[in-house]
Amino acid sequence: MWKARLSELEFDEKELLGVVDAFDSQWITAGPRTEAFEKAFAERTGATDAVAVTNGTAALFLGLKALDIGPGDEVLCPSLTFVATAAAVVQCGGTPVFVDICSLENPTMDPEDAERKITPRTKAILPVHYAGIPANLDQLAVLACTRGLALIEDAAHAPGASFAGRSCGTWGSAGCFSFFGNKNMTTAEGGMITTCDPEVAKRLRLLRSHGMTVTSWDRDKGRPAHYDVLEIGYNFRFDDIRAAIGLVQLAKLEAMNQRRAELVQRYNDRFSESGLDLILPFASIPEAKRPSYHIYPVVFPTMEERNKIGDLLQKDGIQTSLHYSPVHWFTAFRKVVPGLCLPVTESFASRELTLPLYPSLSEAQVDTIVSTVVHCYENSGSLK
Ligand SMILES: *Cc1c(COP(=O)(O)O)cnc(C)c1O
């Protein structure tokens, strides 16, 4: 039994009632609830449109497709991310070009390294808001604009996050969100693409459903049964059962993120008091960035200490994880980028440990986790 798992659901009877309502309505595929969820999500982020899709990976793939990323095109993305960010680029026929992170304190895409890696084939910049820390969107947006590149955000960690008052996911042509079970808000599986470009929105809606001009829901509302297929598309549709859950989760998002913020503050305070030699990315967030606190990463002085403490915590019932093994280290990607070295990413990934974080975690649990880390450290004989 875990004393603290890495993440837990924040579900109650409201999600259940939403699902029951969807069942009772007799319409379970994409319909009125999906439309309401898209509208509410667009409003929440300030985007003009939001398009719900099967999952976050599909959101990235369709976002890239809608911006015509294809064979021969290079897309700048971090390697310190979930594999889906880079895989979506490859699935479109493009080539991911991995960019280092700014620093151990700011593990998001380094705009200077991004600029160095621009070639005549570069088409887009795809930053990730790692752990819910907004990337340096001001610099990245300027870079994209001055070099004529598309900006697409992997905002899987960042629902509710913003930079200078503007929501993550609305800084470029498309923002891609995931509602997987461990994300800040979840529909089990699910994803959303936000955009402020009506042409992109139109293309996304077409590609999501076979390139068809009419949806089943349109037909149910009395639209003619005849339709045309404007381009070869996919089936990446969302459904009204998940939308019912998503509407409830979205309504809770602000409060859930606020609770995450409080717990992160508690972790930061306790770790600072402990005097341990740790880097806490959430302890040095600039004023303009409003994070969504998706996960709580800690950077240890060495990989040995990280590994040892991770093992000891697991044995003590505290679930930990690593975010992430860099994408360029994976077998399938070594072939794509042989010999690539990203010093800051590699240093971060070798020394990072992710500790439990979810809204229903208690202050007492945070204190226990921190004292367990401190205790493990003392026993490992390297307290600084
Ligand atoms: C979860 C995640 C994805 C993929 O989302 P799915 O909904 O699981 O397909 C993409 N990028 C990042 C950074 C993620 O954390």
PDB file of N, CA, C and O and ligand atoms in Angstrom, residues 54-60 80-85 128-129 154-157 176-180 182-183 188-191 294 323-324, ligand 1:
ATOM      1  N   THR A  54      -9.371  12.813 -29.407  1.00  0.00           N
ATOM      2  CA  THR A  54      -9.222  11.550 -28.672  1.00  0.00           C
ATOM      3  C   THR A  54      -8.236  11.603 -27.510  1.00  0.00           C
ATOM      4  O   THR A  54      -8.463  11.019 -26.466  1.00  0.00           O
ATOM      5  N   ASN A  55      -7.094  12.234 -27.708  1.00  0.00           N
ATOM      6  CA  ASN A  55      -6.073  12.304 -26.652  1.00  0.00           C
ATOM      7  C   ASN A  55      -5.068  13.409 -26.985  1.00  0.00           C
ATOM      8  O   ASN A  55      -5.159  14.039 -28.051  1.00  0.00           O
ATOM      9  N   GLY A  56      -4.129  13.630 -26.088  1.00  0.00           N
ATOM     10  CA  GLY A  56      -3.161  14.705 -26.273  1.00  0.00           C
ATOM     11  C   GLY A  56      -2.225  14.462 -27.452  1.00  0.00           C
ATOM     12  O   GLY A  56      -1.790  15.409 -28.113  1.00  0.00           O
ATOM     13  N   THR A  57      -1.911  13.200 -27.706  1.00  0.00           N
ATOM     14  CA  THR A  57      -1.030  12.870 -28.821  1.00  0.00           C
ATOM     15  C   THR A  57      -1.723  13.202 -30.148  1.00  0.00           C
ATOM     16  O   THR A  57      -1.109  13.773 -31.063  1.00  0.00           O
ATOM     17  N   ALA A  58      -3.017  12.876 -30.228  1.00  0.00           N
ATOM     18  CA  ALA A  58      -3.799  13.223 -31.418  1.00  0.00           C
ATOM     19  C   ALA A  58      -3.881  14.745 -31.567  1.00  0.00           C
ATOM     20  O   ALA A  58      -3.851  15.268 -32.696  1.00  0.00           O
ATOM     21  N   ALA A  59      -3.967  15.455 -30.441  1.00  0.00           N
ATOM     22  CA  ALA A  59      -4.009  16.925 -30.481  1.00  0.00           C
ATOM     23  C   ALA A  59      -2.725  17.465 -31.112  1.00  0.00           C
ATOM     24  O   ALA A  59      -2.767  18.348 -31.987  1.00  0.00           O
ATOM     25  N   LEU A  60      -1.580  16.915 -30.699  1.00  0.00           N
ATOM     26  CA  LEU A  60      -0.292  17.356 -31.256  1.00  0.00           C
ATOM     27  C   LEU A  60      -0.215  17.017 -32.747  1.00  0.00           C
ATOM     28  O   LEU A  60       0.174  17.855 -33.571  1.00  0.00           O
ATOM     29  N   LEU A  80      13.424  16.983 -23.199  1.00  0.00           N
ATOM     30  CA  LEU A  80      12.916  16.765 -21.842  1.00  0.00           C
ATOM     31  C   LEU A  80      11.389  16.868 -21.874  1.00  0.00           C
ATOM     32  O   LEU A  80      10.800  17.896 -21.517  1.00  0.00           O
ATOM     33  N   THR A  81      10.761  15.800 -22.365  1.00  0.00           N
ATOM     34  CA  THR A  81       9.310  15.782 -22.514  1.00  0.00           C
ATOM     35  C   THR A  81       8.858  14.349 -22.641  1.00  0.00           C
ATOM     36  O   THR A  81       9.674  13.433 -22.764  1.00  0.00           O
ATOM     37  N   PHE A  82       7.537  14.156 -22.629  1.00  0.00           N
ATOM     38  CA  PHE A  82       6.992  12.836 -22.919  1.00  0.00           C
ATOM     39  C   PHE A  82       7.219  12.557 -24.409  1.00  0.00           C
ATOM     40  O   PHE A  82       7.164  13.471 -25.235  1.00  0.00           O
ATOM     41  N   VAL A  83       7.477  11.299 -24.727  1.00  0.00           N
ATOM     42  CA  VAL A  83       7.852  10.910 -26.088  1.00  0.00           C
ATOM     43  C   VAL A  83       6.851  11.387 -27.152  1.00  0.00           C
ATOM     44  O   VAL A  83       7.224  11.640 -28.311  1.00  0.00           O
ATOM     45  N   ALA A  84       5.581  11.564 -26.761  1.00  0.00           N
ATOM     46  CA  ALA A  84       4.542  11.941 -27.729  1.00  0.00           C
ATOM     47  C   ALA A  84       4.839  13.258 -28.444  1.00  0.00           C
ATOM     48  O   ALA A  84       4.466  13.423 -29.614  1.00  0.00           O
ATOM     49  N   THR A  85       5.507  14.191 -27.763  1.00  0.00           N
ATOM     50  CA  THR A  85       5.801  15.492 -28.381  1.00  0.00           C
ATOM     51  C   THR A  85       6.591  15.285 -29.676  1.00  0.00           C
ATOM     52  O   THR A  85       6.243  15.818 -30.730  1.00  0.00           O
ATOM     53  N   VAL A 128       7.287  22.879 -24.629  1.00  0.00           N
ATOM     54  CA  VAL A 128       6.489  22.158 -23.638  1.00  0.00           C
ATOM     55  C   VAL A 128       6.538  22.969 -22.345  1.00  0.00           C
ATOM     56  O   VAL A 128       7.596  23.463 -21.964  1.00  0.00           O
ATOM     57  N   HIS A 129       5.414  23.108 -21.688  1.00  0.00           N
ATOM     58  CA  HIS A 129       5.385  23.820 -20.403  1.00  0.00           C
ATOM     59  C   HIS A 129       5.632  22.794 -19.300  1.00  0.00           C
ATOM     60  O   HIS A 129       4.701  22.375 -18.588  1.00  0.00           O
ATOM     61  N   ASP A 154       2.882  22.475 -26.714  1.00  0.00           N
ATOM     62  CA  ASP A 154       2.473  21.248 -26.031  1.00  0.00           C
ATOM     63  C   ASP A 154       2.111  21.680 -24.622  1.00  0.00           C
ATOM     64  O   ASP A 154       2.974  21.854 -23.751  1.00  0.00           O
ATOM     65  N   ALA A 155       0.811  21.895 -24.413  1.00  0.00           N
ATOM     66  CA  ALA A 155       0.319  22.405 -23.129  1.00  0.00           C
ATOM     67  C   ALA A 155      -0.298  21.287 -22.288  1.00  0.00           C
ATOM     68  O   ALA A 155      -1.161  21.540 -21.443  1.00  0.00           O
ATOM     69  N   ALA A 156       0.180  20.057 -22.501  1.00  0.00           N
ATOM     70  CA  ALA A 156      -0.375  18.897 -21.777  1.00  0.00           C
ATOM     71  C   ALA A 156      -0.285  19.068 -20.260  1.00  0.00           C
ATOM     72  O   ALA A 156      -1.138  18.569 -19.529  1.00  0.00           O
ATOM     73  N   HIS A 157       0.757  19.774 -19.788  1.00  0.00           N
ATOM     74  CA  HIS A 157       0.920  19.986 -18.344  1.00  0.00           C
ATOM     75  C   HIS A 157       0.280  21.293 -17.888  1.00  0.00           C
ATOM     76  O   HIS A 157       0.371  21.616 -16.708  1.00  0.00           O
ATOM     77  N   CYS A 176      -1.906  22.448 -27.537  1.00  0.00           N
ATOM     78  CA  CYS A 176      -2.359  21.065 -27.452  1.00  0.00           C
ATOM     79  C   CYS A 176      -2.394  20.590 -26.005  1.00  0.00           C
ATOM     80  O   CYS A 176      -1.366  20.602 -25.317  1.00  0.00           O
ATOM     81  N   PHE A 177      -3.574  20.185 -25.565  1.00  0.00           N
ATOM     82  CA  PHE A 177      -3.789  19.764 -24.176  1.00  0.00           C
ATOM     83  C   PHE A 177      -4.100  18.267 -24.117  1.00  0.00           C
ATOM     84  O   PHE A 177      -4.603  17.701 -25.088  1.00  0.00           O
ATOM     85  N   SER A 178      -3.810  17.668 -22.966  1.00  0.00           N
ATOM     86  CA  SER A 178      -4.139  16.259 -22.731  1.00  0.00           C
ATOM     87  C   SER A 178      -4.998  16.152 -21.486  1.00  0.00           C
ATOM     88  O   SER A 178      -4.764  16.858 -20.506  1.00  0.00           O
ATOM     89  N   PHE A 179      -5.979  15.251 -21.536  1.00  0.00           N
ATOM     90  CA  PHE A 179      -6.806  14.982 -20.352  1.00  0.00           C
ATOM     91  C   PHE A 179      -6.623  13.541 -19.892  1.00  0.00           C
ATOM     92  O   PHE A 179      -7.561  12.892 -19.443  1.00  0.00           O
ATOM     93  N   PHE A 180      -5.402  13.019 -20.039  1.00  0.00           N
ATOM     94  CA  PHE A 180      -5.069  11.679 -19.550  1.00  0.00           C
ATOM     95  C   PHE A 180      -5.278  11.640 -18.031  1.00  0.00           C
ATOM     96  O   PHE A 180      -5.302  12.688 -17.373  1.00  0.00           O
ATOM     97  N   ASN A 182      -3.634  11.188 -15.385  1.00  0.00           N
ATOM     98  CA  ASN A 182      -2.752  11.792 -14.375  1.00  0.00           C
ATOM     99  C   ASN A 182      -2.553  13.294 -14.597  1.00  0.00           C
ATOM    100  O   ASN A 182      -1.728  13.903 -13.934  1.00  0.00           O
ATOM    101  N   LYS A 183      -3.283  13.898 -15.526  1.00  0.00           N
ATOM    102  CA  LYS A 183      -3.087  15.320 -15.801  1.00  0.00           C
ATOM    103  C   LYS A 183      -3.898  16.200 -14.834  1.00  0.00           C
ATOM    104  O   LYS A 183      -4.706  15.684 -14.062  1.00  0.00           O
ATOM    105  N   ALA A 188     -10.182  10.691 -18.449  1.00  0.00           N
ATOM    106  CA  ALA A 188      -9.583   9.354 -18.648  1.00  0.00           C
ATOM    107  C   ALA A 188      -8.605   9.437 -19.821  1.00  0.00           C
ATOM    108  O   ALA A 188      -7.402   9.535 -19.612  1.00  0.00           O
ATOM    109  N   GLU A 189      -9.092   9.371 -21.039  1.00  0.00           N
ATOM    110  CA  GLU A 189      -8.316   9.734 -22.223  1.00  0.00           C
ATOM    111  C   GLU A 189      -9.003  10.965 -22.798  1.00  0.00           C
ATOM    112  O   GLU A 189     -10.213  11.117 -22.663  1.00  0.00           O
ATOM    113  N   GLY A 190      -8.257  11.808 -23.466  1.00  0.00           N
ATOM    114  CA  GLY A 190      -8.880  12.975 -24.076  1.00  0.00           C
ATOM    115  C   GLY A 190      -7.854  14.037 -24.382  1.00  0.00           C
ATOM    116  O   GLY A 190      -6.745  14.017 -23.836  1.00  0.00           O
ATOM    117  N   GLY A 191      -8.213  14.938 -25.271  1.00  0.00           N
ATOM    118  CA  GLY A 191      -7.303  16.027 -25.627  1.00  0.00           C
ATOM    119  C   GLY A 191      -8.069  17.198 -26.200  1.00  0.00           C
ATOM    120  O   GLY A 191      -9.273  17.086 -26.503  1.00  0.00           O
ATOM    121  N   HIS A 294       1.807  20.949 -12.390  1.00  0.00           N
ATOM    122  CA  HIS A 294       1.380  19.602 -12.794  1.00  0.00           C
ATOM    123  C   HIS A 294       2.090  18.501 -12.004  1.00  0.00           C
ATOM    124  O   HIS A 294       1.459  17.544 -11.563  1.00  0.00           O
ATOM    125  N   HIS A 323      10.823  12.494 -14.582  1.00  0.00           N
ATOM    126  CA  HIS A 323      10.302  13.256 -15.728  1.00  0.00           C
ATOM    127  C   HIS A 323      11.405  14.115 -16.319  1.00  0.00           C
ATOM    128  O   HIS A 323      11.684  15.170 -15.823  1.00  0.00           O
ATOM    129  N   TYR A 324      12.011  13.699 -17.348  1.00  0.00           N
ATOM    130  CA  TYR A 324      11.760  12.489 -18.125  1.00  0.00           C
ATOM    131  C   TYR A 324      13.092  11.871 -18.494  1.00  0.00           C
ATOM    132  O   TYR A 324      14.105  12.551 -18.426  1.00  0.00           O
TER     133      TYR A 324
HETATM  134  C1  LIG B   1       0.540  13.417 -21.479  1.00  0.00           C
HETATM  135  C2  LIG B   1       1.400  14.135 -22.429  1.00  0.00           C
HETATM  136  C3  LIG B   1       1.211  14.055 -23.824  1.00  0.00           C
HETATM  137  C4  LIG B   1       0.296  13.073 -24.480  1.00  0.00           C
HETATM  138  O1  LIG B   1      -1.008  13.116 -24.068  1.00  0.00           O
HETATM  139  P1  LIG B   1      -1.927  11.801 -24.190  1.00  0.00           P
HETATM  140  O2  LIG B   1      -3.282  12.341 -23.871  1.00  0.00           O
HETATM  141  O3  LIG B   1      -1.437  10.815 -23.199  1.00  0.00           O
HETATM  142  O4  LIG B   1      -1.829  11.302 -25.591  1.00  0.00           O
HETATM  143  C5  LIG B   1       1.995  14.856 -24.634  1.00  0.00           C
HETATM  144  N1  LIG B   1       2.932  15.669 -24.128  1.00  0.00           N
HETATM  145  C6  LIG B   1       3.177  15.749 -22.807  1.00  0.00           C
HETATM  146  C7  LIG B   1       4.228  16.687 -22.315  1.00  0.00           C
HETATM  147  C8  LIG B   1       2.432  14.971 -21.918  1.00  0.00           C
HETATM  148  O5  LIG B   1       2.688  15.036 -20.613  1.00  0.00           O
END
